Amino acid sequence: MELLNNLAIGFSTALSMTNLLYCFFGVLLGTLIGVLPGLGAVATIAMLLPATFSLPPVSSLIMLAGIYYGAQYGGSTTAILVNLPGESSSVVTALDGYKMACQGRAGAALTTSAVGSFVAGSLATLLIAMFATPLSAFALAFGPPEYFSLMVLGLVASVVLAHGSLLKAICMIILGLLLGLVGTDVNSGLSRFTFEQPQIAEGISFVAVAMGLFGIGEIVRNLEHEAGGARTAGIPRVGSLMPTRDEIRRIIAPIFRGTALGSILGILPGGGAMLASFASYSLEKKLSPHPETFGNGAIEGVAGPESANNAGAQTSFIPMLTLGIPSNAVMALMAGAMIMQGIQPGPSVMVEQPALFWGMVTSMWIGNIMLVILNLPLIGIWVRLLAVPYHLLFPVIIVICGIGAFSVSNSVFDIHLMAAFGVLGYVFFKLECEPAPLLLGFILGPMMEEYLRRAMLLSRGDFTVFLTRPISATLLALSAAALALVVLPAFRKTREEAFHEED
């Protein structure tokens, strides 16, 4: 009964005309961003953060969430039609989706992707609604030691599940933590790590960091690889959108398996949509009686990963909304948007602002329905957009980034800071360092310090408080186990193989 009451609050909020419009704008923009390779949900959300200042908190979060899961839909369209994944999570979809398109079954592949995404998104949202209340109630029992230990576990898990070198992921986490400490010490009121620059006395601008690393950095990366020509040569004919009876029978189980797997992996820090899609593809290939068909147009290779990446995208909201712990770069940006609106992510949101919490959750159902209605009829328009050369797009993106960075505090220094982090983002790319762990460390660093200091004050400087409290000790034990797991050769090999297809 309590769940139904909460959902009633949510729908009454999400179905207001204002929030419906922002939800529609979010999923439409997300689909567009997913279709256009080189932008991505992270960069788009980073660019739109300043615009959310003038919006009501619930409207801004509904819009940003729509961009995220909408991009998962859009990324599959170009992956299937032109073998050009718009999102990293759609890389696996291209393996069989494009082969189906070349065989004249592009329409069936697109419908499979849309249906799988809709089913997965709807069921994952149901999971959020079901588990949010008990998780938040459990989190309310947390004290400073438990929150500190939980954040340690989140950072450790993001390192374990990060793509690429473990050492580089650890270094990026540490760098993010250090950047998060720049500014004024809350206890003493003294400036630290500011190098006598008054512009960063209150800390480094989150918007400048996000826009630089994921906006400007992505632009430089794409310019390096831009060929300058049209990207729509050889687009297969879409044909009939209706899968055959045999194809419908074959996609049902992969859709539900992908949904279940993606829902679990989406909750894990560092997991999310990309890891879910790769894991689902590997699972379907192992379970298939004809694994040799994978990579040659197996419809299961579209249904499973597309369901998994959408389920993973939506369940990644669970730790951010209920515990205040972002599980990936997009959730870090969402947490940053909430903080800039004066809302502290965590269990108190559900209690203090139920309309915001449940309005955002129920908007995901509405957004998924909008995406199904939007995607299939507009396929022709999305494909034509691929003909726009990137050298015409990037100046507009740079201008938007510059305006956004300046508008936060009307400071030219923030534009310079954004440019510096843009260069740094490109350097990270060349060094094969993921910037996402840095952003997680940047967001969690100040909160970790705050909870650490509170725990030390309450325990009168006794560090054993983290080990004598059962929940805190359990979380630290899990962190230690995760670190121990990393050094095992068998796990390292499995971890590398999980991302092998992407390379």
XYZ file of C-alpha atoms in Angstrom:
503
model
C 0.000 0.000 0.000
C 2.865 2.368 0.824
C 4.407 1.705 -2.607
C 1.114 2.561 -4.329
C 0.828 5.801 -2.343
C 4.405 6.717 -3.288
C 3.747 5.961 -6.957
C 0.605 8.093 -6.822
C 2.715 11.009 -5.534
C 5.219 10.363 -8.308
C 2.718 10.227 -11.154
C 0.933 13.346 -9.940
C 4.317 15.120 -10.127
C 5.616 13.584 -13.357
C 2.349 14.034 -15.264
C 2.260 17.807 -14.798
C 2.527 19.583 -18.146
C 5.875 21.210 -17.243
C 7.527 17.946 -16.213
C 6.092 16.092 -19.215
C 7.664 18.677 -21.515
C 11.053 18.417 -19.797
C 10.850 14.628 -19.892
C 10.056 14.746 -23.623
C 12.883 17.208 -24.253
C 15.295 15.024 -22.270
C 14.536 11.761 -24.090
C 14.469 13.501 -27.491
C 17.832 15.166 -26.869
C 19.191 11.920 -25.419
C 18.187 10.004 -28.546
C 19.797 12.668 -30.724
C 22.991 12.539 -28.672
C 23.015 8.748 -28.865
C 22.652 8.876 -32.645
C 25.466 11.393 -33.159
C 28.809 9.705 -32.422
C 31.263 11.888 -30.558
C 28.979 13.636 -28.084
C 27.679 11.200 -25.485
C 25.389 11.509 -22.492
C 28.156 12.517 -20.082
C 29.324 15.476 -22.172
C 25.739 16.595 -22.885
C 24.670 16.485 -19.235
C 27.864 18.327 -18.279
C 27.024 21.071 -20.801
C 23.446 21.398 -19.557
C 24.284 21.595 -15.846
C 24.346 25.423 -15.783
C 20.922 25.527 -17.470
C 19.410 23.558 -14.579
C 20.006 26.462 -12.159
C 16.919 28.264 -13.422
C 14.715 25.135 -13.423
C 12.792 23.544 -10.556
C 14.871 20.655 -9.119
C 12.423 17.915 -10.140
C 12.147 19.209 -13.735
C 15.909 19.469 -14.156
C 16.533 15.951 -12.798
C 13.757 14.458 -14.958
C 15.336 16.077 -18.019
C 18.895 14.955 -17.193
C 17.723 11.395 -16.468
C 15.860 11.345 -19.801
C 19.040 12.329 -21.626
C 20.904 9.429 -20.035
C 18.543 6.560 -20.787
C 17.458 8.173 -24.070
C 21.070 8.038 -25.266
C 21.056 4.258 -24.751
C 18.150 4.018 -27.233
C 19.724 6.348 -29.785
C 23.124 4.679 -29.726
C 21.666 1.442 -31.083
C 20.192 3.063 -34.222
C 23.503 4.005 -35.832
C 25.182 0.873 -34.457
C 22.691 -1.238 -36.422
C 22.399 0.864 -39.592
C 25.947 2.128 -40.186
C 28.081 0.055 -37.791
C 28.897 3.261 -35.892
C 27.935 3.035 -32.207
C 26.680 6.356 -30.871
C 27.274 5.212 -27.274
C 29.995 2.951 -25.856
C 27.307 0.596 -24.559
C 26.106 0.059 -28.159
C 29.446 -1.321 -29.365
C 28.259 -4.897 -28.825
C 24.950 -4.214 -30.603
C 26.887 -3.350 -33.763
C 28.463 -6.823 -33.933
C 25.224 -8.580 -34.932
C 22.903 -5.637 -35.552
C 24.872 -4.340 -38.537
C 25.179 -7.856 -39.999
C 21.379 -8.186 -39.740
C 21.040 -4.852 -41.552
C 23.334 -6.048 -44.334
C 21.120 -9.136 -44.649
C 18.011 -6.962 -45.151
C 16.777 -7.345 -41.549
C 17.583 -3.838 -40.281
C 13.945 -3.191 -39.384
C 13.723 -6.352 -37.284
C 16.968 -5.462 -35.485
C 15.738 -1.937 -34.718
C 12.397 -3.229 -33.425
C 14.169 -5.813 -31.269
C 16.386 -3.094 -29.855
C 13.413 -0.811 -29.108
C 11.271 -3.547 -27.535
C 14.157 -4.929 -25.481
C 15.060 -1.449 -24.278
C 11.443 -0.691 -23.343
C 10.909 -3.948 -21.429
C 14.240 -3.608 -19.625
C 13.701 0.061 -18.797
C 10.196 -0.584 -17.448
C 11.225 -3.549 -15.276
C 14.348 -1.764 -14.010
C 12.242 1.231 -13.002
C 9.923 -1.142 -11.134
C 12.979 -2.455 -9.250
C 13.917 1.107 -8.290
C 10.410 1.700 -6.944
C 10.402 -1.577 -4.994
C 13.854 -1.392 -3.427
C 14.220 2.352 -2.900
C 12.183 2.503 0.310
C 13.867 -0.414 2.175
C 17.324 0.721 1.048
C 16.697 4.273 2.196
C 15.332 3.044 5.533
C 18.447 0.920 5.959
C 20.689 3.852 5.046
C 19.042 6.076 7.657
C 20.665 3.824 10.283
C 24.095 4.806 8.936
C 26.347 7.086 10.946
C 29.508 8.893 9.793
C 31.713 5.742 10.047
C 29.281 3.720 7.905
C 29.018 6.420 5.247
C 32.797 6.777 5.060
C 33.230 2.999 4.704
C 30.462 2.856 2.079
C 32.219 5.514 -0.004
C 35.508 3.625 0.312
C 33.736 0.515 -1.010
C 32.235 2.541 -3.864
C 35.622 3.873 -4.954
C 37.290 0.467 -4.635
C 34.530 -1.181 -6.675
C 34.837 1.493 -9.368
C 38.547 0.673 -9.616
C 37.902 -3.084 -9.833
C 35.280 -2.672 -12.569
C 37.052 0.107 -14.474
C 38.027 -0.601 -18.061
C 41.784 -0.624 -18.609
C 44.770 -0.541 -16.300
C 44.002 -0.956 -12.601
C 46.971 1.183 -11.632
C 45.756 4.013 -13.856
C 42.245 3.753 -12.409
C 43.654 4.012 -8.872
C 45.737 7.043 -9.858
C 42.667 8.716 -11.362
C 40.666 8.108 -8.168
C 43.446 9.625 -6.054
C 43.748 12.628 -8.373
C 39.990 13.175 -8.139
C 40.108 13.009 -4.339
C 42.934 15.568 -4.258
C 41.095 17.956 -6.589
C 38.016 17.654 -4.391
C 40.020 18.906 -1.400
C 40.970 22.204 -3.062
C 39.337 25.222 -1.413
C 38.566 26.372 2.100
C 38.879 23.989 5.030
C 35.445 23.832 6.652
C 36.808 23.422 10.181
C 39.689 25.900 10.219
C 38.501 28.338 7.523
C 41.965 28.302 5.938
C 42.599 27.990 2.209
C 44.368 24.852 1.043
C 45.878 23.819 -2.297
C 44.671 27.063 -3.906
C 48.138 28.385 -4.878
C 46.912 31.813 -3.739
C 44.235 31.910 -6.436
C 41.120 33.518 -4.900
C 38.939 32.186 -7.742
C 39.213 28.648 -6.327
C 38.967 29.594 -2.652
C 35.523 27.939 -2.593
C 36.774 24.920 -4.507
C 37.250 23.982 -8.154
C 34.090 24.419 -10.212
C 32.409 21.059 -10.746
C 30.907 22.312 -14.026
C 34.326 23.379 -15.348
C 35.822 19.972 -14.514
C 32.946 18.016 -16.069
C 32.722 20.166 -19.206
C 36.471 20.146 -19.688
C 37.038 16.412 -19.250
C 33.951 15.171 -21.075
C 33.038 18.086 -23.369
C 36.204 19.743 -24.643
C 38.235 16.552 -24.219
C 35.771 14.612 -26.403
C 35.824 17.328 -29.066
C 39.611 17.167 -29.389
C 39.455 13.367 -29.547
C 36.845 13.436 -32.309
C 38.658 16.078 -34.314
C 41.704 13.835 -34.315
C 39.693 11.034 -35.926
C 37.357 13.155 -38.075
C 37.670 12.257 -41.740
C 35.543 15.205 -42.816
C 33.302 13.292 -45.177
C 29.713 12.126 -44.918
C 29.197 9.176 -42.647
C 26.104 7.686 -44.218
C 27.546 5.904 -47.226
C 26.108 2.465 -47.725
C 23.213 2.692 -45.258
C 21.134 -0.480 -45.698
C 17.419 -0.276 -46.436
C 15.406 -0.556 -43.197
C 12.705 -2.816 -44.623
C 9.960 -4.390 -42.524
C 10.011 -3.484 -38.831
C 8.246 -6.688 -37.787
C 10.428 -9.640 -36.667
C 9.403 -13.103 -37.847
C 7.669 -15.554 -35.531
C 10.909 -17.486 -35.058
C 12.817 -14.285 -34.234
C 10.183 -13.277 -31.656
C 10.527 -16.691 -30.002
C 14.322 -16.375 -29.919
C 14.457 -12.870 -28.381
C 12.104 -13.371 -25.408
C 14.582 -15.189 -23.123
C 17.589 -12.934 -24.004
C 15.508 -9.818 -23.235
C 14.643 -11.045 -19.743
C 18.138 -12.431 -19.081
C 19.681 -9.147 -20.236
C 17.274 -7.201 -18.038
C 18.173 -9.269 -14.965
C 21.925 -9.095 -15.600
C 21.883 -5.382 -16.428
C 19.790 -4.578 -13.359
C 22.399 -6.187 -11.098
C 25.478 -4.745 -12.815
C 23.927 -1.269 -13.011
C 23.848 -1.025 -9.222
C 27.564 -1.799 -8.874
C 29.945 1.198 -8.784
C 31.818 1.382 -12.079
C 29.385 -1.050 -13.713
C 26.519 0.557 -15.558
C 25.336 0.180 -19.128
C 28.589 -0.659 -20.925
C 29.674 -3.518 -18.657
C 26.116 -4.878 -18.685
C 25.972 -5.023 -22.490
C 29.315 -6.849 -22.782
C 28.400 -9.318 -20.034
C 25.015 -10.016 -21.626
C 26.574 -10.686 -25.039
C 29.040 -13.142 -23.501
C 26.228 -14.879 -21.603
C 23.984 -15.247 -24.664
C 26.866 -16.599 -26.733
C 27.641 -19.234 -24.076
C 23.988 -20.268 -23.702
C 23.249 -20.399 -27.434
C 23.095 -23.831 -29.114
C 24.633 -22.143 -32.168
C 27.357 -19.797 -30.861
C 28.936 -19.676 -34.319
C 26.047 -17.431 -35.492
C 27.108 -14.648 -33.115
C 28.907 -11.954 -35.050
C 27.074 -13.020 -38.205
C 23.597 -11.615 -37.540
C 22.268 -13.460 -34.479
C 19.208 -11.577 -33.240
C 19.973 -12.721 -29.665
C 23.155 -10.632 -29.918
C 20.943 -7.550 -30.294
C 18.163 -8.409 -27.836
C 20.349 -9.316 -24.840
C 22.867 -6.425 -24.855
C 20.234 -3.777 -25.667
C 18.075 -4.944 -22.771
C 21.101 -5.117 -20.462
C 22.432 -1.636 -21.227
C 19.056 0.019 -20.642
C 18.434 -1.919 -17.423
C 21.954 -1.035 -16.238
C 21.470 2.631 -17.087
C 18.305 2.856 -15.000
C 19.269 0.773 -11.956
C 22.435 2.865 -11.641
C 20.098 5.485 -10.133
C 19.476 3.238 -7.100
C 22.747 3.830 -5.160
C 22.751 7.535 -6.075
C 19.171 8.188 -4.994
C 19.054 5.961 -1.904
C 22.628 6.098 -0.572
C 24.047 9.222 -2.185
C 26.813 7.184 -3.857
C 27.175 7.749 -7.651
C 27.979 4.497 -9.475
C 29.342 6.028 -12.687
C 30.244 9.352 -14.328
C 26.649 10.195 -15.292
C 25.427 9.538 -11.758
C 28.267 11.739 -10.469
C 26.943 14.531 -12.683
C 23.400 13.900 -11.447
C 24.644 14.057 -7.856
C 26.454 17.296 -8.712
C 23.242 18.725 -10.182
C 21.383 17.892 -6.966
C 24.097 19.464 -4.809
C 24.029 22.646 -6.908
C 20.259 22.773 -6.332
C 20.898 22.604 -2.587
C 19.826 18.955 -2.287
C 22.127 16.435 -0.605
C 21.831 13.069 -2.420
C 20.999 10.214 -0.066
C 18.213 8.622 1.964
C 16.955 11.932 3.333
C 15.715 12.939 -0.150
C 12.913 10.368 -0.040
C 11.772 11.582 3.365
C 12.201 15.327 2.899
C 11.247 15.636 -0.792
C 9.053 12.656 -1.764
C 7.583 14.492 -4.764
C 11.063 14.989 -6.249
C 12.166 11.408 -5.590
C 9.055 9.599 -6.795
C 8.408 12.108 -9.571
C 11.808 11.300 -11.014
C 11.264 7.522 -10.678
C 7.828 7.508 -12.331
C 9.059 9.826 -15.101
C 11.282 6.944 -16.257
C 8.205 4.874 -17.173
C 6.754 7.827 -19.045
C 10.095 8.468 -20.749
C 10.410 4.850 -21.893
C 6.964 5.015 -23.502
C 7.946 8.265 -25.240
C 11.136 6.638 -26.541
C 9.321 3.701 -28.147
C 6.883 6.103 -29.849
C 9.732 8.386 -30.983
C 12.450 6.015 -32.114
C 10.987 3.822 -34.826
C 9.064 6.534 -36.775
C 12.025 8.952 -36.702
C 14.724 6.534 -37.877
C 15.027 8.295 -41.234
C 15.623 11.678 -39.581
C 18.238 10.286 -37.173
C 20.181 8.705 -40.025
C 20.181 11.925 -42.080
C 21.742 13.754 -39.135
C 24.814 11.561 -39.544
C 25.541 13.391 -42.782
C 26.319 16.608 -40.859
C 30.137 16.931 -40.822
C 31.669 17.113 -37.385
C 33.654 20.234 -38.262
C 30.307 22.084 -38.379
C 29.135 20.664 -35.054
C 32.131 21.193 -32.790
C 32.226 25.048 -32.857
C 28.618 25.102 -31.605
C 29.478 22.646 -28.833
C 32.489 24.729 -27.745
C 30.377 27.902 -27.599
C 27.730 26.128 -25.485
C 30.438 24.828 -23.142
C 31.973 28.299 -22.781
C 28.618 29.951 -22.054
C 27.764 27.229 -19.543
C 31.072 27.493 -17.669
C 30.822 31.297 -17.520
C 27.177 31.399 -16.431
C 27.746 29.443 -13.191
C 29.554 32.285 -11.408
C 30.073 34.863 -14.221
C 33.801 34.173 -14.089
C 36.150 34.090 -17.078
C 38.499 32.069 -14.874
C 36.060 29.138 -15.073
C 36.351 29.180 -18.874
C 40.133 29.003 -18.556
C 39.729 26.191 -16.040
C 37.411 24.326 -18.406
C 39.954 24.670 -21.226
C 42.728 23.363 -18.958
C 40.687 20.316 -17.997
C 39.835 19.833 -21.673
C 43.542 19.542 -22.470
C 43.927 17.246 -19.471
C 41.031 15.097 -20.715
C 42.754 14.675 -24.091
C 46.030 13.788 -22.370
C 44.190 11.170 -20.312
C 42.790 9.709 -23.536
C 46.244 9.454 -25.097
C 47.540 7.816 -21.907
C 44.518 5.445 -21.873
C 43.327 6.756 -18.499
C 39.568 6.793 -17.882
C 38.382 10.198 -16.591
C 35.236 8.708 -14.986
C 37.023 7.499 -11.793
C 38.491 10.996 -11.406
C 35.008 12.521 -11.463
C 33.752 9.982 -8.904
C 36.676 10.823 -6.620
C 36.074 14.549 -7.127
C 32.423 14.225 -6.049
C 32.995 11.801 -3.178
C 36.232 13.359 -1.852
C 34.688 16.263 0.108
C 31.928 14.012 1.475
C 34.430 11.353 2.535
C 36.490 13.965 4.352
C 33.397 15.326 6.094
C 32.276 11.890 7.324
C 35.813 10.946 8.342
C 36.124 14.076 10.471
C 32.705 13.558 12.023
C 33.576 9.963 12.890
C 36.859 11.083 14.463
C 35.105 13.759 16.527
C 32.448 11.345 17.771
C 35.031 8.700 18.657
C 37.487 11.230 20.150
C 40.141 10.314 17.593
C 39.778 6.524 17.892
C 40.268 4.988 14.420
C 38.937 1.621 15.617
C 35.423 3.079 15.391
C 35.410 1.950 11.735
C 36.077 -1.648 12.797
C 33.981 -1.911 15.946
C 30.710 -0.900 14.255
C 29.338 -3.981 12.407
C 28.090 -2.296 9.222
C 31.246 -0.214 8.801
C 33.476 -3.246 9.440
C 31.519 -5.306 6.889
C 31.833 -2.601 4.209
C 35.586 -2.272 4.817
C 35.947 -6.061 4.695
C 34.188 -6.080 1.319
C 36.557 -3.341 0.130
C 39.574 -5.385 1.232
C 38.157 -8.497 -0.467
C 37.635 -6.559 -3.706
C 41.233 -5.329 -3.628
C 42.472 -8.850 -2.927
C 40.382 -10.121 -5.839
C 42.103 -7.729 -8.206
C 45.517 -9.298 -7.683
C 44.274 -12.807 -8.532
C 45.502 -13.752 -12.056
C 42.247 -15.569 -12.925
C 40.120 -12.510 -12.116
C 42.458 -10.172 -14.002
C 42.173 -12.395 -17.074
C 38.363 -12.549 -16.840
C 38.190 -8.777 -16.362
C 40.276 -8.166 -19.492
C 38.218 -10.615 -21.555
C 35.002 -8.853 -20.502
C 36.075 -5.786 -22.475
C 37.999 -7.577 -25.217
C 35.237 -7.165 -27.797
C 35.416 -3.387 -27.488
C 39.044 -3.258 -28.488
